[in-house]
Amino acid sequence: MAAAEEEVGGLVFHPMDQFIVKPLFGDGPISWYTPTNAMLWMALSALAVIALLVFGTRGRAIVPSRSQSIAELTYGMVRKMVEDITGKEGLKYFPYVMTLFCFILFANALALLPMSFSPTSQIAVTAVLAFMVFFFVTILGFVKNGSHFLGLFWVSSAPAAMRPVLAIIELISYFVRPVSHSIRLAGNIMAGHAVMKVFAAFAAVVALAPVSILAIVGVYALEVLVVTIQAYVFTILTCVYLKDALHPGH
Amino acid sequence: MISLLQQTAPVVVEQTETVTITESADAAGHAADAAHAAAAAHGAESAAGMPQLDISTFGNQIFWLLVTLAVLYWVLSRIALPRIGGVLSDRQGAITGDLMAAEEFKQKAKEAEAAYDKALADARAEANKIVAANKAEIQKELDKAIAKADAEIAARTAESEKRIGEIRTSAVEDARSVARDVTEELVRTFGGTSDQALVNEAVDQRLKGALQ
């Protein structure tokens, strides 16, 4: 398998191996229902969310326990985000936004465990998440506003001559949204994990090991930040798109 | 990552000799797919290019993602979020209730303070009234006592004056009788005839100026 490995001065790099989707049992072909590591870690993310938001709040205490505080903070943050960006009528879609935020945050965070698999580094996963938002928002826009939704592309505040040009630009930017939305998340997570693996390979050389380990610690700390920020960014963009659907026009 | 992909993709193609390389991601995906198949054939697992572009795993990932999201959405929208929302609004209600109760207690405390002040003022007024009444009573008794003492003093003074008067008159009488006797005796001694009435008249005449 010399083709798949890059051997540099005796070092073996497999920075991308961690992203391979494997069956959990045996190594037969992967069909749509096969339990895979992707399934396992998505399920663990969902279970972690449920553990926090359902079991963490089972006390229903007026004075909250620690886990209930975290659940309430998350709830309050996402709800405030939805309300601030989309307004009161956007709160109807709060559970959907909350689901996205929690799933992405926990999938990202659990992927930082050693030997884990990161579902959000998979373009298939993030693309589905992004296109779900895209189609949902587009359909919602037309259902709520009818043809007025097209006003999103017709910048009425611009000079008349500019409007057709701007309309084309707006149209392109609208259709690029799901692409950037999904690649931003997958790219960030994948890059961080791959960089950590590359530094890990350097740790095999005694002279480089301390630098390598320090670098891994640094990158890991950065990744902890990225994990949260990317979940936040994905969610806030979802809210912005939702706002466009509910209130088209600039 | 793209550069890595571009570096490895041609090598993969050389090995597997199944696809021609193009710039599209689709082709790269096929290449990765083929490499994956080759890896499986060799019994070793190693990534060629980006495993994310291995289209053969997409169906699996999308299926499980949709299952996960559906479960998560159901649990959040049915259980978790209503519960947390309920707890938050309960807390808000409890805080509002407590604030209102505190306001009520504050009002009560104010009322109690006012009642206390009023009671204090009443007690003070009552005390003043009692003091005034007592003072008046004492003054009255005092006046009575003073009047009584004055009357007694006046009575005693009168009595004393009467007695002094008596003493004085008796003293005058005594002096007169002594003067008469002495005069009579003197007259007799000098050999004169003692005419009682004459002597008396002469003595009285003389005493008139002295004993008044």
Short mmCIF file of C-alpha atoms in Angstrom, two decimals:
data_model
loop_
_atom_site.label_atom_id
_atom_site.label_comp_id
_atom_site.label_asym_id
_atom_site.label_seq_id
_atom_site.Cartn_x
_atom_site.Cartn_y
_atom_site.Cartn_z
CA MET A 1 0.00 0.00 0.00
CA ALA A 2 2.82 2.39 -0.75
CA ALA A 3 0.42 4.42 -2.78
CA ALA A 4 -1.79 5.32 0.15
CA GLU A 5 1.05 6.06 2.52
CA GLU A 6 3.52 8.83 2.25
CA GLU A 7 6.83 7.83 3.66
CA VAL A 8 9.01 10.78 4.56
CA GLY A 9 12.35 9.95 6.08
CA GLY A 10 11.08 6.71 7.59
CA LEU A 11 8.01 8.38 9.14
CA VAL A 12 4.66 6.90 8.34
CA PHE A 13 1.83 9.37 7.87
CA HIS A 14 -1.75 8.27 7.90
CA PRO A 15 -3.44 11.58 8.60
CA MET A 16 -6.56 10.67 6.67
CA ASP A 17 -7.08 7.13 8.00
CA GLN A 18 -9.20 8.46 10.83
CA PHE A 19 -11.85 9.55 8.35
CA ILE A 20 -12.42 6.11 6.83
CA VAL A 21 -15.92 4.78 7.38
CA LYS A 22 -15.62 1.18 8.55
CA PRO A 23 -18.20 -1.44 9.46
CA LEU A 24 -18.30 -2.08 13.17
CA PHE A 25 -18.42 -5.85 12.73
CA GLY A 26 -16.23 -7.62 10.17
CA ASP A 27 -15.12 -5.80 7.07
CA GLY A 28 -17.64 -6.57 4.44
CA PRO A 29 -19.02 -4.03 2.02
CA ILE A 30 -20.85 -1.04 3.44
CA SER A 31 -24.48 -0.88 2.49
CA TRP A 32 -26.88 1.79 3.72
CA TYR A 33 -27.96 -0.09 6.83
CA THR A 34 -24.56 -1.45 7.93
CA PRO A 35 -23.68 -0.37 11.49
CA THR A 36 -20.49 1.62 10.99
CA ASN A 37 -18.22 3.77 13.09
CA ALA A 38 -20.06 6.76 11.62
CA MET A 39 -23.32 5.37 12.98
CA LEU A 40 -21.72 4.64 16.36
CA TRP A 41 -20.38 8.15 16.88
CA MET A 42 -23.50 9.87 15.60
CA ALA A 43 -25.50 7.74 18.00
CA LEU A 44 -23.11 8.56 20.85
CA SER A 45 -23.50 12.26 20.06
CA ALA A 46 -27.26 11.94 20.15
CA LEU A 47 -27.07 10.00 23.42
CA ALA A 48 -24.79 12.64 24.93
CA VAL A 49 -27.27 15.36 23.95
CA ILE A 50 -30.12 13.34 25.42
CA ALA A 51 -28.08 12.69 28.58
CA LEU A 52 -27.53 16.41 29.04
CA LEU A 53 -30.91 17.77 28.03
CA VAL A 54 -33.18 15.00 29.29
CA PHE A 55 -31.41 13.20 32.15
CA GLY A 56 -29.54 16.33 33.19
CA THR A 57 -32.82 18.16 33.73
CA ARG A 58 -34.86 15.36 35.29
CA GLY A 59 -34.78 17.14 38.67
CA ARG A 60 -36.76 20.06 37.18
CA ALA A 61 -35.30 22.05 40.05
CA ILE A 62 -36.02 25.71 40.66
CA VAL A 63 -32.44 25.95 41.88
CA PRO A 64 -30.70 23.96 39.13
CA SER A 65 -28.06 21.28 39.50
CA ARG A 66 -24.86 21.62 37.49
CA SER A 67 -26.03 19.57 34.53
CA GLN A 68 -29.38 21.33 34.54
CA SER A 69 -27.57 24.68 34.53
CA ILE A 70 -25.60 23.68 31.45
CA ALA A 71 -28.76 22.45 29.72
CA GLU A 72 -30.54 25.69 30.57
CA LEU A 73 -27.61 27.81 29.42
CA THR A 74 -27.54 25.97 26.08
CA TYR A 75 -31.29 26.29 25.74
CA GLY A 76 -31.20 29.97 26.61
CA MET A 77 -28.33 30.74 24.28
CA VAL A 78 -29.84 29.03 21.22
CA ARG A 79 -33.31 30.36 21.94
CA LYS A 80 -32.00 33.90 22.32
CA MET A 81 -30.05 33.51 19.09
CA VAL A 82 -33.15 32.36 17.21
CA GLU A 83 -35.26 35.12 18.72
CA ASP A 84 -32.72 37.87 18.16
CA ILE A 85 -32.09 36.98 14.53
CA THR A 86 -35.42 35.72 13.23
CA GLY A 87 -37.81 37.43 15.63
CA LYS A 88 -40.72 35.95 17.55
CA GLU A 89 -42.17 34.02 14.61
CA GLY A 90 -38.86 32.18 14.20
CA LEU A 91 -39.27 30.54 17.61
CA LYS A 92 -41.49 27.93 15.96
CA TYR A 93 -38.33 26.50 14.39
CA PHE A 94 -36.30 26.68 17.60
CA PRO A 95 -36.39 22.88 18.22
CA TYR A 96 -34.94 22.28 14.78
CA VAL A 97 -32.15 24.83 15.31
CA MET A 98 -31.52 23.44 18.79
CA THR A 99 -31.26 19.90 17.35
CA LEU A 100 -28.73 21.07 14.79
CA PHE A 101 -26.66 22.97 17.34
CA CYS A 102 -26.58 20.20 19.91
CA PHE A 103 -25.90 17.46 17.40
CA ILE A 104 -23.05 19.35 15.71
CA LEU A 105 -21.56 20.53 19.01
CA PHE A 106 -21.54 17.06 20.53
CA ALA A 107 -20.43 15.30 17.34
CA ASN A 108 -17.57 17.80 17.10
CA ALA A 109 -16.67 17.49 20.77
CA LEU A 110 -16.81 13.69 20.96
CA ALA A 111 -14.62 13.53 17.86
CA LEU A 112 -11.84 15.07 19.97
CA LEU A 113 -11.62 11.89 22.03
CA PRO A 114 -8.69 9.73 21.00
CA MET A 115 -9.59 6.82 18.69
CA SER A 116 -12.96 8.38 17.94
CA PHE A 117 -14.56 9.07 14.60
CA SER A 118 -15.75 12.52 13.60
CA PRO A 119 -19.06 12.45 11.71
CA THR A 120 -18.92 16.20 11.13
CA SER A 121 -15.67 15.84 9.20
CA GLN A 122 -17.60 13.88 6.59
CA ILE A 123 -18.79 15.99 3.70
CA ALA A 124 -21.73 13.62 3.26
CA VAL A 125 -22.97 14.42 6.74
CA THR A 126 -22.44 18.18 6.65
CA ALA A 127 -23.85 18.41 3.13
CA VAL A 128 -27.04 16.70 4.25
CA LEU A 129 -27.26 19.04 7.24
CA ALA A 130 -26.67 22.09 5.05
CA PHE A 131 -29.02 21.03 2.25
CA MET A 132 -31.73 20.24 4.77
CA VAL A 133 -31.45 23.81 5.98
CA PHE A 134 -31.28 25.10 2.40
CA PHE A 135 -34.38 23.27 1.16
CA PHE A 136 -36.29 23.88 4.36
CA VAL A 137 -35.56 27.60 4.23
CA THR A 138 -36.29 27.91 0.51
CA ILE A 139 -39.60 26.07 0.74
CA LEU A 140 -40.53 27.97 3.90
CA GLY A 141 -39.72 31.24 2.14
CA PHE A 142 -42.04 30.48 -0.76
CA VAL A 143 -44.79 29.11 1.49
CA LYS A 144 -44.69 32.13 3.81
CA ASN A 145 -44.15 34.89 1.26
CA GLY A 146 -45.12 33.41 -2.11
CA SER A 147 -43.46 35.24 -4.95
CA HIS A 148 -42.40 38.03 -2.57
CA PHE A 149 -39.65 35.69 -1.50
CA LEU A 150 -37.95 36.49 -4.82
CA GLY A 151 -37.60 40.06 -3.50
CA LEU A 152 -34.62 38.63 -1.63
CA PHE A 153 -32.75 38.74 -4.94
CA TRP A 154 -34.07 42.08 -6.14
CA VAL A 155 -32.21 44.72 -4.19
CA SER A 156 -34.73 47.55 -4.32
CA SER A 157 -32.46 49.94 -2.46
CA ALA A 158 -29.85 49.78 -5.24
CA PRO A 159 -29.96 51.99 -8.36
CA ALA A 160 -32.28 50.53 -11.00
CA ALA A 161 -29.49 49.81 -13.45
CA MET A 162 -27.60 47.79 -10.89
CA ARG A 163 -30.48 45.62 -9.85
CA PRO A 164 -30.26 42.91 -12.54
CA VAL A 165 -26.54 42.53 -11.93
CA LEU A 166 -27.08 42.37 -8.19
CA ALA A 167 -29.90 39.88 -8.73
CA ILE A 168 -27.50 37.51 -10.49
CA ILE A 169 -24.92 37.93 -7.74
CA GLU A 170 -27.54 37.40 -5.04
CA LEU A 171 -28.85 34.33 -6.85
CA ILE A 172 -25.39 32.82 -7.10
CA SER A 173 -24.63 33.60 -3.47
CA TYR A 174 -27.94 32.03 -2.48
CA PHE A 175 -27.13 28.76 -4.20
CA VAL A 176 -23.57 28.74 -2.90
CA ARG A 177 -24.91 28.93 0.67
CA PRO A 178 -25.35 25.20 1.29
CA VAL A 179 -21.95 24.49 -0.24
CA SER A 180 -20.09 26.96 1.97
CA HIS A 181 -22.30 26.04 4.91
CA SER A 182 -21.30 22.37 4.69
CA ILE A 183 -17.68 22.68 3.58
CA ARG A 184 -16.93 25.22 6.32
CA LEU A 185 -17.85 22.73 9.02
CA ALA A 186 -16.36 19.62 7.45
CA GLY A 187 -13.20 21.45 6.39
CA ASN A 188 -12.54 22.92 9.83
CA ILE A 189 -13.01 19.65 11.66
CA MET A 190 -11.10 17.60 9.10
CA ALA A 191 -8.16 20.01 8.96
CA GLY A 192 -7.75 20.12 12.73
CA HIS A 193 -7.84 16.35 13.07
CA ALA A 194 -5.46 15.80 10.18
CA VAL A 195 -2.98 18.33 11.58
CA MET A 196 -3.06 16.55 14.93
CA LYS A 197 -2.34 13.24 13.22
CA VAL A 198 0.58 14.72 11.31
CA PHE A 199 2.10 16.09 14.51
CA ALA A 200 1.46 12.73 16.16
CA ALA A 201 3.52 11.01 13.47
CA PHE A 202 6.43 13.32 14.24
CA ALA A 203 6.32 12.22 17.87
CA ALA A 204 7.99 8.96 16.77
CA VAL A 205 11.26 10.83 16.30
CA VAL A 206 12.91 11.36 19.68
CA ALA A 207 14.40 14.72 18.78
CA LEU A 208 11.09 16.06 17.57
CA ALA A 209 8.87 14.44 20.15
CA PRO A 210 8.71 17.30 22.69
CA VAL A 211 7.93 19.86 19.99
CA SER A 212 5.42 17.51 18.48
CA ILE A 213 3.67 16.86 21.78
CA LEU A 214 3.55 20.56 22.60
CA ALA A 215 2.15 21.21 19.15
CA ILE A 216 -0.52 18.56 19.63
CA VAL A 217 -1.50 20.16 22.95
CA GLY A 218 -1.70 23.54 21.22
CA VAL A 219 -3.69 22.27 18.28
CA TYR A 220 -5.95 20.32 20.59
CA ALA A 221 -6.71 23.46 22.58
CA LEU A 222 -7.40 25.29 19.35
CA GLU A 223 -9.65 22.45 18.22
CA VAL A 224 -11.68 22.68 21.43
CA LEU A 225 -12.33 26.27 20.44
CA VAL A 226 -13.01 25.42 16.79
CA VAL A 227 -15.45 22.69 17.79
CA THR A 228 -17.64 25.17 19.64
CA ILE A 229 -17.23 28.01 17.19
CA GLN A 230 -18.12 25.86 14.19
CA ALA A 231 -21.25 24.54 15.87
CA TYR A 232 -22.14 28.12 16.73
CA VAL A 233 -21.39 29.39 13.23
CA PHE A 234 -23.44 26.64 11.60
CA THR A 235 -26.36 27.46 13.89
CA ILE A 236 -26.16 31.21 13.50
CA LEU A 237 -26.03 30.88 9.70
CA THR A 238 -29.08 28.64 9.88
CA CYS A 239 -30.82 31.40 11.82
CA VAL A 240 -29.75 34.01 9.27
CA TYR A 241 -31.10 31.91 6.41
CA LEU A 242 -34.29 31.37 8.37
CA LYS A 243 -34.60 35.12 8.80
CA ASP A 244 -34.27 35.58 5.03
CA ALA A 245 -37.10 33.12 4.54
CA LEU A 246 -39.34 34.80 7.12
CA HIS A 247 -38.50 38.40 6.23
CA PRO A 248 -37.21 38.61 2.63
CA GLY A 249 -36.19 42.02 1.41
CA HIS A 250 -33.25 43.96 2.67
CA MET B 1 -6.02 18.68 1.88
CA ILE B 2 -6.80 19.37 -1.75
CA SER B 3 -3.09 19.33 -2.56
CA LEU B 4 -2.75 16.02 -0.77
CA LEU B 5 -5.63 14.72 -2.78
CA GLN B 6 -4.06 15.91 -5.99
CA GLN B 7 -0.77 14.33 -5.07
CA THR B 8 -2.15 10.97 -4.24
CA ALA B 9 -4.91 10.68 -6.77
CA PRO B 10 -2.63 10.05 -9.78
CA VAL B 11 -0.72 7.41 -7.87
CA VAL B 12 -3.95 5.68 -7.04
CA VAL B 13 -5.00 5.81 -10.62
CA GLU B 14 -1.71 4.31 -11.72
CA GLN B 15 -2.15 1.44 -9.32
CA THR B 16 -5.73 0.62 -9.92
CA GLU B 17 -5.78 1.56 -13.62
CA THR B 18 -9.51 1.80 -13.56
CA VAL B 19 -10.34 5.47 -13.96
CA THR B 20 -8.96 8.44 -15.78
CA ILE B 21 -8.26 11.43 -13.66
CA THR B 22 -10.21 14.62 -14.09
CA GLU B 23 -10.44 17.70 -11.94
CA SER B 24 -13.93 16.91 -10.69
CA ALA B 25 -14.54 15.73 -7.19
CA ASP B 26 -16.70 12.99 -8.58
CA ALA B 27 -13.77 11.41 -10.29
CA ALA B 28 -11.67 11.84 -7.18
CA GLY B 29 -14.39 10.09 -5.26
CA HIS B 30 -14.30 7.21 -7.69
CA ALA B 31 -10.55 7.10 -7.33
CA ALA B 32 -10.83 6.96 -3.59
CA ASP B 33 -13.52 4.33 -3.94
CA ALA B 34 -11.29 2.25 -6.11
CA ALA B 35 -8.37 2.73 -3.75
CA HIS B 36 -10.58 1.67 -0.89
CA ALA B 37 -11.53 -1.45 -2.76
CA ALA B 38 -7.88 -2.13 -3.42
CA ALA B 39 -7.08 -1.59 0.23
CA ALA B 40 -9.80 -3.98 1.24
CA ALA B 41 -8.41 -6.51 -1.21
CA HIS B 42 -5.01 -6.24 0.40
CA GLY B 43 -6.50 -6.68 3.82
CA ALA B 44 -5.13 -3.38 5.05
CA GLU B 45 -6.94 -0.16 5.79
CA SER B 46 -5.37 3.03 4.70
CA ALA B 47 -6.75 6.23 3.32
CA ALA B 48 -6.10 7.17 -0.23
CA GLY B 49 -6.80 10.82 -0.80
CA MET B 50 -9.85 11.93 1.09
CA PRO B 51 -11.93 9.10 2.50
CA GLN B 52 -14.72 11.66 2.77
CA LEU B 53 -15.16 11.50 -0.99
CA ASP B 54 -15.71 7.74 -1.01
CA ILE B 55 -19.20 7.75 -2.39
CA SER B 56 -19.80 4.12 -1.44
CA THR B 57 -20.17 5.17 2.20
CA PHE B 58 -22.50 8.11 1.56
CA GLY B 59 -25.71 6.13 1.66
CA ASN B 60 -24.77 4.60 4.97
CA GLN B 61 -23.78 7.92 6.54
CA ILE B 62 -26.82 9.79 5.25
CA PHE B 63 -29.17 7.04 6.41
CA TRP B 64 -27.76 6.94 9.94
CA LEU B 65 -27.53 10.74 10.08
CA LEU B 66 -31.21 11.05 9.22
CA VAL B 67 -32.10 8.40 11.80
CA THR B 68 -30.02 10.19 14.45
CA LEU B 69 -31.45 13.60 13.63
CA ALA B 70 -35.01 12.29 13.61
CA VAL B 71 -34.57 10.64 17.02
CA LEU B 72 -32.82 13.68 18.43
CA TYR B 73 -35.43 16.07 17.05
CA TRP B 74 -38.23 13.95 18.45
CA VAL B 75 -36.65 13.73 21.90
CA LEU B 76 -35.76 17.43 22.02
CA SER B 77 -39.08 18.76 20.74
CA ARG B 78 -41.22 16.36 22.78
CA ILE B 79 -39.32 15.99 26.04
CA ALA B 80 -36.23 18.08 26.58
CA LEU B 81 -37.19 21.52 25.32
CA PRO B 82 -40.71 21.69 26.82
CA ARG B 83 -39.25 20.52 30.11
CA ILE B 84 -36.45 23.10 30.16
CA GLY B 85 -38.82 25.82 28.98
CA GLY B 86 -41.23 24.82 31.75
CA VAL B 87 -38.50 24.91 34.37
CA LEU B 88 -37.35 28.33 33.18
CA SER B 89 -40.85 29.80 33.21
CA ASP B 90 -41.53 28.19 36.61
CA ARG B 91 -38.40 29.83 37.92
CA GLN B 92 -39.42 33.14 36.40
CA GLY B 93 -42.81 32.72 38.05
CA ALA B 94 -41.24 31.84 41.39
CA ILE B 95 -38.96 34.85 41.21
CA THR B 96 -41.84 37.15 40.31
CA GLY B 97 -43.95 35.61 43.09
CA ASP B 98 -41.15 36.02 45.60
CA LEU B 99 -40.65 39.63 44.56
CA MET B 100 -44.35 40.30 44.97
CA ALA B 101 -44.36 38.60 48.36
CA ALA B 102 -41.35 40.67 49.36
CA GLU B 103 -43.18 43.81 48.26
CA GLU B 104 -46.19 42.74 50.29
CA PHE B 105 -44.05 42.08 53.36
CA LYS B 106 -42.40 45.44 52.91
CA GLN B 107 -45.82 47.06 52.82
CA LYS B 108 -46.81 45.13 55.93
CA ALA B 109 -43.64 46.20 57.68
CA LYS B 110 -44.40 49.80 56.79
CA GLU B 111 -47.92 49.45 58.14
CA ALA B 112 -46.60 47.87 61.32
CA GLU B 113 -44.13 50.70 61.69
CA ALA B 114 -46.90 53.24 61.23
CA ALA B 115 -49.06 51.43 63.80
CA TYR B 116 -46.14 51.36 66.22
CA ASP B 117 -45.51 55.05 65.72
CA LYS B 118 -49.16 55.79 66.25
CA ALA B 119 -49.27 53.69 69.41
CA LEU B 120 -46.19 55.45 70.67
CA ALA B 121 -47.70 58.87 69.98
CA ASP B 122 -50.96 57.82 71.65
CA ALA B 123 -49.13 56.56 74.70
CA ARG B 124 -47.17 59.76 74.88
CA ALA B 125 -50.34 61.86 74.62
CA GLU B 126 -52.00 59.71 77.26
CA ALA B 127 -49.02 60.12 79.54
CA ASN B 128 -49.06 63.87 79.04
CA LYS B 129 -52.74 63.94 79.85
CA ILE B 130 -52.21 61.91 83.02
CA VAL B 131 -49.30 64.13 84.01
CA ALA B 132 -51.42 67.24 83.47
CA ALA B 133 -54.35 65.77 85.41
CA ASN B 134 -52.09 64.78 88.28
CA LYS B 135 -50.47 68.16 88.27
CA ALA B 136 -53.86 69.88 88.45
CA GLU B 137 -54.97 67.61 91.27
CA ILE B 138 -51.79 68.16 93.21
CA GLN B 139 -52.09 71.90 92.62
CA LYS B 140 -55.64 71.79 93.92
CA GLU B 141 -54.64 69.90 97.03
CA LEU B 142 -51.70 72.16 97.48
CA ASP B 143 -53.92 75.23 97.20
CA LYS B 144 -56.33 73.72 99.69
CA ALA B 145 -53.53 72.96 102.12
CA ILE B 146 -52.11 76.42 101.70
CA ALA B 147 -55.52 77.99 102.31
CA LYS B 148 -56.03 75.83 105.35
CA ALA B 149 -52.60 76.74 106.70
CA ASP B 150 -53.28 80.41 106.05
CA ALA B 151 -56.60 80.20 107.90
CA GLU B 152 -54.92 78.47 110.83
CA ILE B 153 -52.16 81.01 110.90
CA ALA B 154 -54.74 83.82 110.86
CA ALA B 155 -56.72 82.20 113.68
CA ARG B 156 -53.60 81.72 115.80
CA THR B 157 -52.48 85.24 115.14
CA ALA B 158 -55.89 86.56 116.22
CA GLU B 159 -55.80 84.48 119.37
CA SER B 160 -52.29 85.62 120.16
CA GLU B 161 -53.28 89.22 119.64
CA LYS B 162 -56.28 88.77 121.86
CA ARG B 163 -54.12 87.31 124.58
CA ILE B 164 -51.55 90.02 124.18
CA GLY B 165 -54.36 92.55 124.49
CA GLU B 166 -55.64 90.82 127.60
CA ILE B 167 -52.17 90.74 129.05
CA ARG B 168 -51.71 94.37 128.23
CA THR B 169 -55.01 95.44 129.83
CA SER B 170 -54.38 93.33 132.89
CA ALA B 171 -50.88 94.83 133.08
CA VAL B 172 -52.38 98.31 132.93
CA GLU B 173 -54.90 97.39 135.63
CA ASP B 174 -52.15 95.95 137.78
CA ALA B 175 -50.01 99.03 137.29
CA ARG B 176 -52.95 101.26 138.15
CA SER B 177 -53.84 99.35 141.33
CA VAL B 178 -50.15 99.24 142.31
CA ALA B 179 -49.93 103.01 141.65
CA ARG B 180 -53.08 103.67 143.76
CA ASP B 181 -51.84 101.49 146.60
CA VAL B 182 -48.39 103.04 146.55
CA THR B 183 -49.87 106.55 146.40
CA GLU B 184 -52.30 105.85 149.27
CA GLU B 185 -49.52 104.45 151.38
CA LEU B 186 -47.30 107.42 150.61
CA VAL B 187 -50.06 109.85 151.52
CA ARG B 188 -50.70 108.07 154.81
CA THR B 189 -47.08 107.89 155.70
CA PHE B 190 -46.68 111.64 155.23
CA GLY B 191 -49.63 112.10 157.66
CA GLY B 192 -52.26 113.10 155.29
CA THR B 193 -55.79 111.80 155.35
CA SER B 194 -56.31 109.19 152.87
CA ASP B 195 -59.30 109.86 150.82
CA GLN B 196 -59.67 106.86 148.58
CA ALA B 197 -61.62 108.50 145.86
CA LEU B 198 -59.40 111.50 145.63
CA VAL B 199 -56.26 109.42 145.41
CA ASN B 200 -57.74 107.28 142.71
CA GLU B 201 -58.70 110.28 140.66
CA ALA B 202 -55.28 111.87 141.00
CA VAL B 203 -53.50 108.62 140.00
CA ASP B 204 -55.78 108.08 137.04
CA GLN B 205 -55.15 111.65 135.99
CA ARG B 206 -51.42 111.09 136.04
CA LEU B 207 -51.53 107.68 134.43
CA LYS B 208 -53.69 108.84 131.57
CA GLY B 209 -50.71 110.01 129.61
CA ALA B 210 -48.36 107.12 130.56
CA LEU B 211 -50.49 103.98 130.09
CA GLN B 212 -52.10 104.56 126.90
#
